[in-house]
Amino acid sequence: MKIINTIKSNSQEDTIKAGYSFAQQLSWGNTVIFNGDLGAGKTHFIKGICKYFSVEEEATSPTFTIINIYPGYFDGSDMEIAHIDLYRIEAPTEFRNIGFSEYLFDDSIIKLIEWPERAESLLEGNVDYSVDIKLNSEIENAREIVISSYK
């Protein structure tokens, strides 16, 4: 894995802009994992990605629904983004119940996965990018966003 970009964000708007900019390198079938504490800004980064792909619905964290599907537009065609939040997954059988593998291996959608450590063995070898968002405790509201590529 190699770091391809490090971004400093001082606001939610900066984080959304960083997501928008990052989205320009995504294409059909990509899987992106998001690491960071609760409230670090993962969903705001995802809002920027959705904005780039002309998603009309506001991206919200699917903590309770686990998966949100956002219809968008890419490369002259309709497309979908699967926003998957694994925070509430507690047992391996739950992955089967939510159809996680079907989403993971679907090359027609972009997968954005929060709390990937809960599915580490399933994700191994199937991730294109990792986004790590860390709060900077020295500066209020500041975040460091590190984007890495597995390619």
mmCIF file of C-alpha atoms in Angstrom:
data_model
loop_
_atom_site.group_PDB
_atom_site.id
_atom_site.type_symbol
_atom_site.label_atom_id
_atom_site.label_comp_id
_atom_site.label_asym_id
_atom_site.label_seq_id
_atom_site.Cartn_x
_atom_site.Cartn_y
_atom_site.Cartn_z
ATOM 1 C CA MET A 1 0.000 0.000 0.000
ATOM 2 C CA LYS A 2 1.374 3.413 -0.897
ATOM 3 C CA ILE A 3 0.264 6.842 0.282
ATOM 4 C CA ILE A 4 -0.970 8.884 -2.670
ATOM 5 C CA ASN A 5 -2.134 12.013 -0.875
ATOM 6 C CA THR A 6 -2.336 13.649 2.551
ATOM 7 C CA ILE A 7 -4.828 16.469 3.033
ATOM 8 C CA LYS A 8 -5.407 18.806 5.964
ATOM 9 C CA SER A 9 -9.055 19.648 6.560
ATOM 10 C CA ASN A 10 -10.126 22.501 8.834
ATOM 11 C CA SER A 11 -13.883 22.127 8.345
ATOM 12 C CA GLN A 12 -16.674 19.854 7.188
ATOM 13 C CA GLU A 13 -16.657 21.752 3.885
ATOM 14 C CA ASP A 14 -12.926 21.030 3.431
ATOM 15 C CA THR A 15 -13.583 17.331 4.063
ATOM 16 C CA ILE A 16 -16.429 17.284 1.516
ATOM 17 C CA LYS A 17 -14.172 19.020 -1.040
ATOM 18 C CA ALA A 18 -11.438 16.443 -0.371
ATOM 19 C CA GLY A 19 -13.942 13.647 -1.051
ATOM 20 C CA TYR A 20 -15.055 15.333 -4.274
ATOM 21 C CA SER A 21 -11.469 15.647 -5.460
ATOM 22 C CA PHE A 22 -10.651 12.051 -4.519
ATOM 23 C CA ALA A 23 -13.715 10.757 -6.403
ATOM 24 C CA GLN A 24 -12.160 11.802 -9.714
ATOM 25 C CA GLN A 25 -9.882 8.744 -9.578
ATOM 26 C CA LEU A 26 -12.695 6.256 -8.892
ATOM 27 C CA SER A 27 -14.394 4.076 -11.473
ATOM 28 C CA TRP A 28 -16.800 1.154 -11.755
ATOM 29 C CA GLY A 29 -16.270 -1.599 -9.216
ATOM 30 C CA ASN A 30 -13.806 0.234 -6.949
ATOM 31 C CA THR A 31 -13.878 -0.559 -3.228
ATOM 32 C CA VAL A 32 -12.775 2.131 -0.778
ATOM 33 C CA ILE A 33 -12.415 1.552 2.957
ATOM 34 C CA PHE A 34 -12.672 4.307 5.546
ATOM 35 C CA ASN A 35 -10.854 4.274 8.870
ATOM 36 C CA GLY A 36 -11.384 6.803 11.641
ATOM 37 C CA ASP A 37 -13.046 7.281 14.975
ATOM 38 C CA LEU A 38 -16.725 8.143 15.392
ATOM 39 C CA GLY A 39 -17.191 11.745 14.278
ATOM 40 C CA ALA A 40 -13.868 11.928 12.439
ATOM 41 C CA GLY A 41 -15.480 12.926 9.125
ATOM 42 C CA LYS A 42 -15.841 9.702 7.139
ATOM 43 C CA THR A 43 -19.414 10.444 6.095
ATOM 44 C CA HIS A 44 -18.543 14.023 5.100
ATOM 45 C CA PHE A 45 -15.778 12.682 2.850
ATOM 46 C CA ILE A 46 -18.332 10.276 1.354
ATOM 47 C CA LYS A 47 -20.722 13.211 0.799
ATOM 48 C CA GLY A 48 -18.027 14.722 -1.431
ATOM 49 C CA ILE A 49 -17.683 11.487 -3.397
ATOM 50 C CA CYS A 50 -21.460 11.362 -3.880
ATOM 51 C CA LYS A 51 -21.510 14.985 -5.011
ATOM 52 C CA TYR A 52 -18.919 14.186 -7.706
ATOM 53 C CA PHE A 53 -21.133 11.356 -9.003
ATOM 54 C CA SER A 54 -24.228 13.615 -9.104
ATOM 55 C CA VAL A 55 -26.036 11.800 -6.304
ATOM 56 C CA GLU A 56 -29.136 13.857 -5.544
ATOM 57 C CA GLU A 57 -29.907 12.243 -2.186
ATOM 58 C CA GLU A 58 -27.880 13.513 0.779
ATOM 59 C CA ALA A 59 -25.417 10.863 1.940
ATOM 60 C CA THR A 60 -26.019 9.901 5.549
ATOM 61 C CA SER A 61 -24.302 7.338 7.722
ATOM 62 C CA PRO A 62 -26.068 3.979 7.402
ATOM 63 C CA THR A 63 -25.217 3.019 10.986
ATOM 64 C CA PHE A 64 -28.639 1.472 11.598
ATOM 65 C CA THR A 65 -29.592 0.420 8.046
ATOM 66 C CA ILE A 66 -26.014 -0.845 7.415
ATOM 67 C CA ILE A 67 -26.232 -0.204 3.645
ATOM 68 C CA ASN A 68 -27.407 2.868 1.742
ATOM 69 C CA ILE A 69 -27.559 2.716 -2.043
ATOM 70 C CA TYR A 70 -27.205 6.047 -3.829
ATOM 71 C CA PRO A 71 -28.083 6.308 -7.523
ATOM 72 C CA GLY A 72 -25.664 8.541 -9.406
ATOM 73 C CA TYR A 73 -24.184 9.250 -12.791
ATOM 74 C CA PHE A 74 -20.736 8.336 -14.145
ATOM 75 C CA ASP A 75 -19.044 8.276 -17.511
ATOM 76 C CA GLY A 76 -22.279 8.963 -19.369
ATOM 77 C CA SER A 77 -24.270 6.264 -17.564
ATOM 78 C CA ASP A 78 -26.413 5.756 -14.499
ATOM 79 C CA MET A 79 -24.549 4.056 -11.669
ATOM 80 C CA GLU A 80 -24.847 3.202 -7.984
ATOM 81 C CA ILE A 81 -22.757 3.765 -4.898
ATOM 82 C CA ALA A 82 -23.080 1.340 -1.972
ATOM 83 C CA HIS A 83 -22.306 3.117 1.314
ATOM 84 C CA ILE A 84 -21.766 0.332 3.851
ATOM 85 C CA ASP A 85 -21.296 0.917 7.586
ATOM 86 C CA LEU A 86 -20.173 -2.207 9.445
ATOM 87 C CA TYR A 87 -20.093 -0.603 12.903
ATOM 88 C CA ARG A 88 -23.055 -2.628 14.210
ATOM 89 C CA ILE A 89 -21.994 -5.978 12.702
ATOM 90 C CA GLU A 90 -21.215 -8.370 15.536
ATOM 91 C CA ALA A 91 -21.226 -11.887 14.059
ATOM 92 C CA PRO A 92 -19.895 -13.365 10.793
ATOM 93 C CA THR A 93 -23.373 -14.641 9.887
ATOM 94 C CA GLU A 94 -24.594 -11.046 9.661
ATOM 95 C CA PHE A 95 -22.429 -10.494 6.557
ATOM 96 C CA ARG A 96 -24.385 -13.187 4.750
ATOM 97 C CA ASN A 97 -27.693 -11.750 5.993
ATOM 98 C CA ILE A 98 -26.962 -8.305 4.510
ATOM 99 C CA GLY A 99 -25.609 -9.698 1.232
ATOM 100 C CA PHE A 100 -22.155 -8.217 1.851
ATOM 101 C CA SER A 101 -20.326 -10.537 -0.576
ATOM 102 C CA GLU A 102 -22.761 -9.738 -3.379
ATOM 103 C CA TYR A 103 -22.005 -6.039 -2.981
ATOM 104 C CA LEU A 104 -18.275 -6.592 -2.564
ATOM 105 C CA PHE A 105 -17.923 -8.527 -5.824
ATOM 106 C CA ASP A 106 -20.307 -6.377 -7.883
ATOM 107 C CA ASP A 107 -18.142 -4.598 -10.471
ATOM 108 C CA SER A 108 -20.996 -2.329 -11.536
ATOM 109 C CA ILE A 109 -21.081 -0.304 -8.287
ATOM 110 C CA ILE A 110 -18.617 1.688 -6.215
ATOM 111 C CA LYS A 111 -18.362 0.390 -2.649
ATOM 112 C CA LEU A 112 -17.583 2.780 0.242
ATOM 113 C CA ILE A 113 -17.075 0.825 3.465
ATOM 114 C CA GLU A 114 -16.848 2.281 6.971
ATOM 115 C CA TRP A 115 -15.451 0.193 9.864
ATOM 116 C CA PRO A 116 -13.718 -2.289 7.510
ATOM 117 C CA GLU A 117 -11.848 -4.039 10.318
ATOM 118 C CA ARG A 118 -15.088 -5.919 11.070
ATOM 119 C CA ALA A 119 -14.791 -7.655 7.661
ATOM 120 C CA GLU A 120 -11.021 -7.804 7.318
ATOM 121 C CA SER A 121 -10.860 -11.395 6.066
ATOM 122 C CA LEU A 122 -13.615 -10.777 3.498
ATOM 123 C CA LEU A 123 -12.008 -7.589 2.222
ATOM 124 C CA GLU A 124 -8.487 -8.970 1.902
ATOM 125 C CA GLY A 125 -7.352 -8.492 -1.697
ATOM 126 C CA ASN A 126 -10.567 -6.688 -2.709
ATOM 127 C CA VAL A 127 -9.785 -3.085 -1.718
ATOM 128 C CA ASP A 128 -8.581 -0.432 -4.157
ATOM 129 C CA TYR A 129 -8.162 2.560 -1.813
ATOM 130 C CA SER A 130 -7.958 3.272 1.887
ATOM 131 C CA VAL A 131 -8.910 6.615 3.403
ATOM 132 C CA ASP A 132 -7.738 7.219 6.958
ATOM 133 C CA ILE A 133 -9.264 10.262 8.665
ATOM 134 C CA LYS A 134 -7.752 11.321 11.973
ATOM 135 C CA LEU A 135 -8.781 14.175 14.216
ATOM 136 C CA ASN A 136 -5.961 16.550 15.055
ATOM 137 C CA SER A 137 -6.221 17.063 18.807
ATOM 138 C CA GLU A 138 -3.920 20.089 18.677
ATOM 139 C CA ILE A 139 -6.218 22.116 16.414
ATOM 140 C CA GLU A 140 -9.988 22.196 16.990
ATOM 141 C CA ASN A 141 -11.938 20.630 14.080
ATOM 142 C CA ALA A 142 -8.755 19.895 12.096
ATOM 143 C CA ARG A 143 -8.382 16.544 10.410
ATOM 144 C CA GLU A 144 -5.623 14.806 8.544
ATOM 145 C CA ILE A 145 -6.880 12.724 5.640
ATOM 146 C CA VAL A 146 -4.447 10.136 4.314
ATOM 147 C CA ILE A 147 -5.356 8.407 1.053
ATOM 148 C CA SER A 148 -3.525 5.207 0.145
ATOM 149 C CA SER A 149 -3.740 2.906 -2.840
ATOM 150 C CA TYR A 150 -3.564 -0.874 -2.832
ATOM 151 C CA LYS A 151 -2.926 -0.936 -6.599
#
